[in-house]
Short mmCIF file of C-alpha atoms in Angstrom, two decimals:
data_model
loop_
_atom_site.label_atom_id
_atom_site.label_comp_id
_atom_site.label_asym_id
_atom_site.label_seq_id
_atom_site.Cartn_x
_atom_site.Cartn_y
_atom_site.Cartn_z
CA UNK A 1479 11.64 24.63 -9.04
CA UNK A 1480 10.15 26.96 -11.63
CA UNK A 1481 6.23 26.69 -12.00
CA UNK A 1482 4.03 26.95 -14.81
CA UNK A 1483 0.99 27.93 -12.36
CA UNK A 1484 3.18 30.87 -11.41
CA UNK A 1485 3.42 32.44 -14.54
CA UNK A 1486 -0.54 33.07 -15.21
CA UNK A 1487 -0.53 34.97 -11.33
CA UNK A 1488 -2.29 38.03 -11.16
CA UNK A 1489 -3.11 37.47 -14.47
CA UNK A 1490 -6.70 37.75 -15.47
CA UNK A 1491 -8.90 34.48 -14.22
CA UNK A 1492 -9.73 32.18 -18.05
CA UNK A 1493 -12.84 31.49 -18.06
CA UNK A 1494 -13.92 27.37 -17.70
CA UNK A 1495 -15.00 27.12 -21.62
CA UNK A 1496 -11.50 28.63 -22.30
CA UNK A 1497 -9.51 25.65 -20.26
CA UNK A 1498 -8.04 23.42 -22.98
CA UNK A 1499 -6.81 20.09 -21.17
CA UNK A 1500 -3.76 21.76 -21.04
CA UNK A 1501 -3.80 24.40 -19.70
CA UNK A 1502 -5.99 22.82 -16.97
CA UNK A 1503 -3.03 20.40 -16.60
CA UNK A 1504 -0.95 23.63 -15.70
CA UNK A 1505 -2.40 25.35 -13.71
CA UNK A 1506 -3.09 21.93 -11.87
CA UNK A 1507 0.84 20.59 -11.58
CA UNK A 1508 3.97 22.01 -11.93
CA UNK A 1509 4.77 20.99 -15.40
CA UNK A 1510 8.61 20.70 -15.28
CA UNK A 1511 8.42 18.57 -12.28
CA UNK A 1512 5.66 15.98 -14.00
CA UNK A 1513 7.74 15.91 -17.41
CA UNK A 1514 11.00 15.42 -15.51
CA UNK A 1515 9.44 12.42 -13.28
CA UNK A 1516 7.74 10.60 -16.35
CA UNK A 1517 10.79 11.09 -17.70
CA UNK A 1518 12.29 8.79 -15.16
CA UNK A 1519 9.44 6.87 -15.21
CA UNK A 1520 9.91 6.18 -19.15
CA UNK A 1521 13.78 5.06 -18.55
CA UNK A 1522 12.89 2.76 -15.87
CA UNK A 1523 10.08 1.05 -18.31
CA UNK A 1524 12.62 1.20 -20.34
CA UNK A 1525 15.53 -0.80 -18.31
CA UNK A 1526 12.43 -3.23 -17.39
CA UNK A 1527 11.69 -3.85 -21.53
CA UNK A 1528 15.23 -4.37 -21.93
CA UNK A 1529 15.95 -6.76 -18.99
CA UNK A 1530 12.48 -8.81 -19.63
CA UNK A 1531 13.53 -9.03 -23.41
CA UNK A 1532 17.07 -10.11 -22.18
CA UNK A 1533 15.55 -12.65 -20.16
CA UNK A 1534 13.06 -13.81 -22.07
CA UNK A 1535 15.92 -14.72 -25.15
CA UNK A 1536 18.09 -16.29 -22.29
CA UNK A 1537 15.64 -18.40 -21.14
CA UNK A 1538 14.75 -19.66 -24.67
CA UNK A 1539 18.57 -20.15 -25.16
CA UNK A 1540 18.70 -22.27 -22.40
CA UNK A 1541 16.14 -24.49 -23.33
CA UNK A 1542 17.49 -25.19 -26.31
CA UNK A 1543 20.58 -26.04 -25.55
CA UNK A 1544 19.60 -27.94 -22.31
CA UNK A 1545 17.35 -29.92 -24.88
CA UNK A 1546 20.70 -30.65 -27.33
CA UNK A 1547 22.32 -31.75 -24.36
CA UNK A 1548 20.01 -34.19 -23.36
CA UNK A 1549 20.13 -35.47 -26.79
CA UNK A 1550 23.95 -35.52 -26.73
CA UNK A 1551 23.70 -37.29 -23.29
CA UNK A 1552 21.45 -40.08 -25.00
CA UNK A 1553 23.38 -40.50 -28.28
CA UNK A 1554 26.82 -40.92 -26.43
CA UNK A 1555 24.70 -43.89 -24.28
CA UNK A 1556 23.74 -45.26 -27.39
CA UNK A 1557 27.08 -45.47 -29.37
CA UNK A 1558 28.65 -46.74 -26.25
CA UNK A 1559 26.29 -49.82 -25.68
CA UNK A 1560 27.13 -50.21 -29.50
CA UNK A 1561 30.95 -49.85 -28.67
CA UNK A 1562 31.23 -52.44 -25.51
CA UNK A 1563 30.50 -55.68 -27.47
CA UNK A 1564 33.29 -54.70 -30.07
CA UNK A 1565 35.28 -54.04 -27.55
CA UNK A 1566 37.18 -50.70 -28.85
CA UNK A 1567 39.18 -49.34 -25.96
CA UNK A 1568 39.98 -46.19 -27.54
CA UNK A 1569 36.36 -46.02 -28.62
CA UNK A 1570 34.86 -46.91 -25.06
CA UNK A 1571 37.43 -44.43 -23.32
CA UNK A 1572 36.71 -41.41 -26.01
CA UNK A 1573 32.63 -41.97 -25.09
CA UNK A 1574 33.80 -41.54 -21.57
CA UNK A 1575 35.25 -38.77 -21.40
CA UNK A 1576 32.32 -37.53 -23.49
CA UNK A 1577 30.09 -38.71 -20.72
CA UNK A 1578 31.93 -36.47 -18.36
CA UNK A 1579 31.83 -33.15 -20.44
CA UNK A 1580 28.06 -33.75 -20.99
CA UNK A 1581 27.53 -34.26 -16.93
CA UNK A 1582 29.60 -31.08 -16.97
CA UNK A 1583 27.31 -29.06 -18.97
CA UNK A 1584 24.26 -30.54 -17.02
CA UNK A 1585 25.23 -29.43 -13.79
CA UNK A 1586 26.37 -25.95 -15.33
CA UNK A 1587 22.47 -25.79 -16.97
CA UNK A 1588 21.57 -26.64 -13.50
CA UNK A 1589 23.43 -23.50 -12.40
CA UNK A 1590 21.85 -21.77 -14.69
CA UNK A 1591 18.32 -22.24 -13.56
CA UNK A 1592 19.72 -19.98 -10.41
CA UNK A 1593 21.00 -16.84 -12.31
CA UNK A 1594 18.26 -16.67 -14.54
CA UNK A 1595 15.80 -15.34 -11.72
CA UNK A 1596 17.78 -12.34 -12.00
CA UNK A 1597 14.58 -11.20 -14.37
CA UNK A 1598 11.90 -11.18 -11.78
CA UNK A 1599 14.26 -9.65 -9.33
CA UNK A 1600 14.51 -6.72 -11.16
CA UNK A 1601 11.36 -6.09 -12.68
CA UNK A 1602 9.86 -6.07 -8.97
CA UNK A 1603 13.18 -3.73 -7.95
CA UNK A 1604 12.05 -1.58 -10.91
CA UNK A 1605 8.28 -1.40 -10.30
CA UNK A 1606 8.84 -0.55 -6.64
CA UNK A 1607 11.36 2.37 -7.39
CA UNK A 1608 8.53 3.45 -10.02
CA UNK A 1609 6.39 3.62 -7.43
CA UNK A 1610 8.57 5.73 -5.47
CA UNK A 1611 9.08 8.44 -8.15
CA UNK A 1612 5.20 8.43 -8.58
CA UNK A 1613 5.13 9.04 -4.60
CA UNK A 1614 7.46 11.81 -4.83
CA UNK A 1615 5.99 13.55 -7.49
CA UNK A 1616 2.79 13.36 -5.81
CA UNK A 1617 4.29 14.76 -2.58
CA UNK A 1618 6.05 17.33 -4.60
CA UNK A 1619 3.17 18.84 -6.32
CA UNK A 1620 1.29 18.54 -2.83
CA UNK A 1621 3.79 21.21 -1.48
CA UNK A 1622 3.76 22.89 -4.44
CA UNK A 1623 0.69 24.04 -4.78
CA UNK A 1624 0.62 25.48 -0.99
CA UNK A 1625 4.16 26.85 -1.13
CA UNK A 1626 4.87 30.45 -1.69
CA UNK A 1627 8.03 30.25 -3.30
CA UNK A 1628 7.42 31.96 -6.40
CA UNK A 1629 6.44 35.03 -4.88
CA UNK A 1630 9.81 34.69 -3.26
CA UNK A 1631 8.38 35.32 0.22
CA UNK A 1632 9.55 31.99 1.48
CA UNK A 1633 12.45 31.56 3.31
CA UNK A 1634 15.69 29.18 2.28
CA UNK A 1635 14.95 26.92 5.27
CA UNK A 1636 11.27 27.06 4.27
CA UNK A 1637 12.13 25.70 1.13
CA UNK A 1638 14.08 22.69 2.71
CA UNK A 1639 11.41 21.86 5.24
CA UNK A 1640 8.82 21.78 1.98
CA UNK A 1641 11.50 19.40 0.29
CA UNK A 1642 11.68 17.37 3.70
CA UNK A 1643 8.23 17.25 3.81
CA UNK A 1644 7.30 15.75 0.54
CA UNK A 1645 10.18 13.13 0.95
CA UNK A 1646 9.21 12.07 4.13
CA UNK A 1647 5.32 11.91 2.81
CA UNK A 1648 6.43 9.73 -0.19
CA UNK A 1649 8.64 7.69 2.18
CA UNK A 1650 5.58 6.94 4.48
CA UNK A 1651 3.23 6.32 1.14
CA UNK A 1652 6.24 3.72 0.05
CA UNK A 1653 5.25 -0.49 0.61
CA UNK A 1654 8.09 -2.31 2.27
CA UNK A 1655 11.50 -3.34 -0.63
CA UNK A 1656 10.26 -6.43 -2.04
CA UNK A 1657 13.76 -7.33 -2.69
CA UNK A 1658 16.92 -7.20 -0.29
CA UNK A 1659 18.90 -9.93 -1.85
CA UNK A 1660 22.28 -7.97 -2.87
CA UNK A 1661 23.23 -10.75 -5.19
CA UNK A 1662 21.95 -14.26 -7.16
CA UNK A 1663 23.12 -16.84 -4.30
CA UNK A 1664 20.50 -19.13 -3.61
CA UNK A 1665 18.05 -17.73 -1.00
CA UNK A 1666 16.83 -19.52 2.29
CA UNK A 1667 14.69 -22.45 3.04
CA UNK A 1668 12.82 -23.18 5.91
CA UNK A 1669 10.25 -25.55 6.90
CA UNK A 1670 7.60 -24.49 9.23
CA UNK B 1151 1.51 -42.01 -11.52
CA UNK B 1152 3.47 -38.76 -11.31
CA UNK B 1153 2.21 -36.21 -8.85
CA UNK B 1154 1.46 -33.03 -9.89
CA UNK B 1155 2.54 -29.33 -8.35
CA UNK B 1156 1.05 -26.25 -9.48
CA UNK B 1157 3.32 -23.51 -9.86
CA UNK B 1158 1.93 -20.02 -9.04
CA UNK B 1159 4.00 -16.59 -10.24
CA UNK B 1160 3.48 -13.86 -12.32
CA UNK B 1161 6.86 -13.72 -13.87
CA UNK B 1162 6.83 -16.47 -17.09
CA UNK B 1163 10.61 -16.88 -16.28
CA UNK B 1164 10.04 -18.20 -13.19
CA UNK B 1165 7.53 -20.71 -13.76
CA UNK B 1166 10.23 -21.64 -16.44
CA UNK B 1167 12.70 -21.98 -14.28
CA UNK B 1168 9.92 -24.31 -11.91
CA UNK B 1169 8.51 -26.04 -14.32
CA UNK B 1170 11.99 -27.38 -16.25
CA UNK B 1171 13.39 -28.61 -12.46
CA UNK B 1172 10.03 -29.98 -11.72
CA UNK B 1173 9.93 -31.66 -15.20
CA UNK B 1174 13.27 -32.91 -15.09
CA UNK B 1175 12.48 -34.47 -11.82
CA UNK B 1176 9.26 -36.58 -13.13
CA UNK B 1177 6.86 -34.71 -11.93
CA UNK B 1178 3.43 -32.86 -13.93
CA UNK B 1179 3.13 -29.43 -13.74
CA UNK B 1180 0.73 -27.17 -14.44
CA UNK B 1181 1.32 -23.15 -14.22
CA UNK B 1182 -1.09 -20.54 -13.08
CA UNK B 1183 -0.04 -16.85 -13.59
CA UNK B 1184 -1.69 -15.33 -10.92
CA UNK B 1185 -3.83 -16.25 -7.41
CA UNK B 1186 -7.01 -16.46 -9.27
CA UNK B 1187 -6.10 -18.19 -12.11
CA UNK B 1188 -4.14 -20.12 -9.50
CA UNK B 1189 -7.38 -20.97 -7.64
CA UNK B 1190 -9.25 -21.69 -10.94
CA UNK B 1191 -6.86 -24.57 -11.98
CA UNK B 1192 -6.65 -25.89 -8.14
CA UNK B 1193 -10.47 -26.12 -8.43
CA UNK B 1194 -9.97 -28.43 -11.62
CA UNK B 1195 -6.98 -30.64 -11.08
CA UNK B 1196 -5.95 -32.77 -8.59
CA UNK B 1197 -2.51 -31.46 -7.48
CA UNK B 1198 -0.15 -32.59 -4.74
CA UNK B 1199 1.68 -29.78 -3.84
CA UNK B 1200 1.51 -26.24 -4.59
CA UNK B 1201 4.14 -23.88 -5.22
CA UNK B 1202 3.27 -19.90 -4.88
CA UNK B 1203 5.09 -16.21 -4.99
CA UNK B 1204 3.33 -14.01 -2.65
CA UNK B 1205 3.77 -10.45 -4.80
CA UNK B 1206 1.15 -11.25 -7.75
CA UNK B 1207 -1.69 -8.68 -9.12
CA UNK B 1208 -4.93 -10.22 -8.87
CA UNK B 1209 -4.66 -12.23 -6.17
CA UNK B 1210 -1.33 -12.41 -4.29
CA UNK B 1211 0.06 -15.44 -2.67
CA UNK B 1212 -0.89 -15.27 0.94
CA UNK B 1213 -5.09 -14.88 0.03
CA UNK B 1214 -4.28 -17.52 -2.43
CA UNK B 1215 -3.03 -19.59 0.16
CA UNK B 1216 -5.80 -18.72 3.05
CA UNK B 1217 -8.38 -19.77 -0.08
CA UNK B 1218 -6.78 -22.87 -0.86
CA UNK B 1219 -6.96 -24.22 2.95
CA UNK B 1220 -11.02 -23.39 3.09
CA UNK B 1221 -11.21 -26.05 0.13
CA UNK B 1222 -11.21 -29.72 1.50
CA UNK B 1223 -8.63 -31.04 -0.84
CA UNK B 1224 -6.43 -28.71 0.19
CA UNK B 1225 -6.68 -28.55 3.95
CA UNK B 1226 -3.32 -30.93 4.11
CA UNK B 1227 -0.85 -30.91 1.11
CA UNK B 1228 1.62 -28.83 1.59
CA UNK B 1229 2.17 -25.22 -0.13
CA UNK B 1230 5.20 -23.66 -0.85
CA UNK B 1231 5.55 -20.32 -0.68
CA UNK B 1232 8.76 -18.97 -3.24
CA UNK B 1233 9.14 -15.43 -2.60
CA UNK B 1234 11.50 -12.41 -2.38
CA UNK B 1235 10.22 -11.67 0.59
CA UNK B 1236 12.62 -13.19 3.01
CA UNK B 1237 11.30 -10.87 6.28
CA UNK B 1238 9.62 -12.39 9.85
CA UNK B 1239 6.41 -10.70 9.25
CA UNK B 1240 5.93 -11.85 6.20
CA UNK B 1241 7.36 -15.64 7.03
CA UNK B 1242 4.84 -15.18 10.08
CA UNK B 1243 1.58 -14.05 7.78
CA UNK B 1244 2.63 -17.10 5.62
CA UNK B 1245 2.69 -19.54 8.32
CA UNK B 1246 -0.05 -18.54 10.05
CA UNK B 1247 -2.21 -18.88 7.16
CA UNK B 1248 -1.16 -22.43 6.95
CA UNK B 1249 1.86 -22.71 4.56
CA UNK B 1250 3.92 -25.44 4.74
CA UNK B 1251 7.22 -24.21 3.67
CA UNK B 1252 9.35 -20.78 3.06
CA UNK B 1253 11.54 -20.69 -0.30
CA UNK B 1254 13.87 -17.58 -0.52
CA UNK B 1255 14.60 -16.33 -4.45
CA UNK B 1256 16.47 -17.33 -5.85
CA UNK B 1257 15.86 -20.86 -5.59
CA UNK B 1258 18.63 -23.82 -6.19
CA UNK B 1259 16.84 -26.48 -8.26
CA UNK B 1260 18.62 -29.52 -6.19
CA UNK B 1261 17.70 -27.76 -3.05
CA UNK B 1262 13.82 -26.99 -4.31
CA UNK B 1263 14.05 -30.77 -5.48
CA UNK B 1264 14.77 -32.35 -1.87
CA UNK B 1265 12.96 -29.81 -0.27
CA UNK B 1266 9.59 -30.71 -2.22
CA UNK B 1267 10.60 -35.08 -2.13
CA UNK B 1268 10.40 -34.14 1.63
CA UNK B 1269 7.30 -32.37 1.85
CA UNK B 1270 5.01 -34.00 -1.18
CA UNK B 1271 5.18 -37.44 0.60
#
């Protein structure tokens, strides 16, 4: 891991009314590290925008055509009460089988309703792995800051116990996986 | 008269999802998109059952429900919780606080249907 901070050692101290923001910002993080995790960060808000926008066009999709399928339910009621007292068999048997495909499509639309929580699934997936980059940056720059690798004194091994370290920091900062399901199948119930 | 179930969760796809089952069904819903604003709306309407995530800014689902069972109204009707959260611990917070019910997401709508006919009566 290169480091900014390491390239103003042993260089003459700025004084504070010189610090710009960033250079303050340097000599406070390790610059390539921060960019690279907000660049994960910004691909994860990313994949979030996407999915919500997904979701938010399926769900209006739905509605609509669960709406045109109650009216398509109704009107095939309708022509058939019409139908009976004229007593068109081909008629009557045609509005059946309509009846069917439109029971069809309700129970698929009832289906429906299941895989569409695939939205808030994800978004809570995402914002928990967002907080785990955030975690391991922290960590990261923690052990940063007190390592002496740039001065090359430190030792391979050293370098993977810092590593270890910050992982296992971030790990212990992380709240439990809000989601475990591995798939859409409806969840459990139970009644206490 | 049609009872009426508040339906707690931050994501609007959700309540959705809730409120075109519970619709469907006959019932009145009315949506809250947090705890507090959750609490707010419990405060003003007379609702049968109440249907909550747990994982909510604000105010998540398990203060919600301690809240709800200080307020007289709500000492008895049942609450639902819907959650992700599917572990003992959590199920064990829940039902110690006084929920009625544990709803794993995804939900079916037939099986969130029966489940509340059984509970709301």
């Amino acid at each position: 891991m290169t480091d900014r901070k390491s390239e103003d050692h042993g260089s003459a101290k700025p004084n504070a009314d010189e610090l710009t923001t960033n250079s303050l910002y340097e000599m406070l993080c390790n610059v390539d590290a921060e960019e690279y995790f907000m660049n994960i960060k910004e691909d994860l808000s990313q994949v979030d925008r996407l999915v919500s926008d997904a979701v938010n066009n399926l769900v209006i999709n739905f509605r609509y055509i669960s709406k045109l399928t109650k009216t398509h339910h109704d009107m095939v009621l309708a022509i058939e009460k019409m139908a009976v007292p004229e007593k068109s068999v081909p008629i009557i048997e045609l509005l059946e089988k309509q009846m069917v495909i439109a029971d069809k499509i309700e129970q698929e639309l009832e289906m429906t309703v299941t895989s569409l929580q695939f939205g808030d699934l994800v978004t809570q997936l995402l914002a928990h792995t967002v907080k785990q980059v955030e975690n391991l940056n922290i960590e990261l720059q923690h052990i940063d800051r007190q390592a002496d690798w740039k001065n090359g004194r430190s030792s391979v091994q050293e370098k993977h116990e810092g590593i270890s370290s910050a992982v296992k920091a971030a790990n212990t900062r992380a709240k439990k996986k809000p989601v475990v399901q591995q798939g859409m199948q409806m969840g459990d119930i139970e009644l206490f | 008269m049609a009872k009426t179930i508040l339906t707690v969760d931050d994501s609007t796809s959700i309540r959705q999802m809730v409120a075109f089952t519970l619709k469907g069904a006959g019932y009145e819903v009315i949506e809250a998109v947090d705890g507090q604003d959750a609490l707010e709306k419990a405060n003003h309407h007379r609702v049968n059952l109440v249907l909550t995530d747990i994982n909510m800014p604000r105010m998540d689902g398990l203060k919600l429900l301690e809240l709800l069972r200080e307020l007289n109204h709500y000492k008895t009707i049942p609450i639902l919780m819907l959650t992700t959260e599917s572990g003992d611990e959590m199920k064990a917070k829940g039902r110690a606080a006084g929920a009625t019910g544990w709803l794993v997401k995804p939900f079916d709508p037939k099986r969130l249907l029966e489940v509340i006919a059984k509970v709301i009566n």
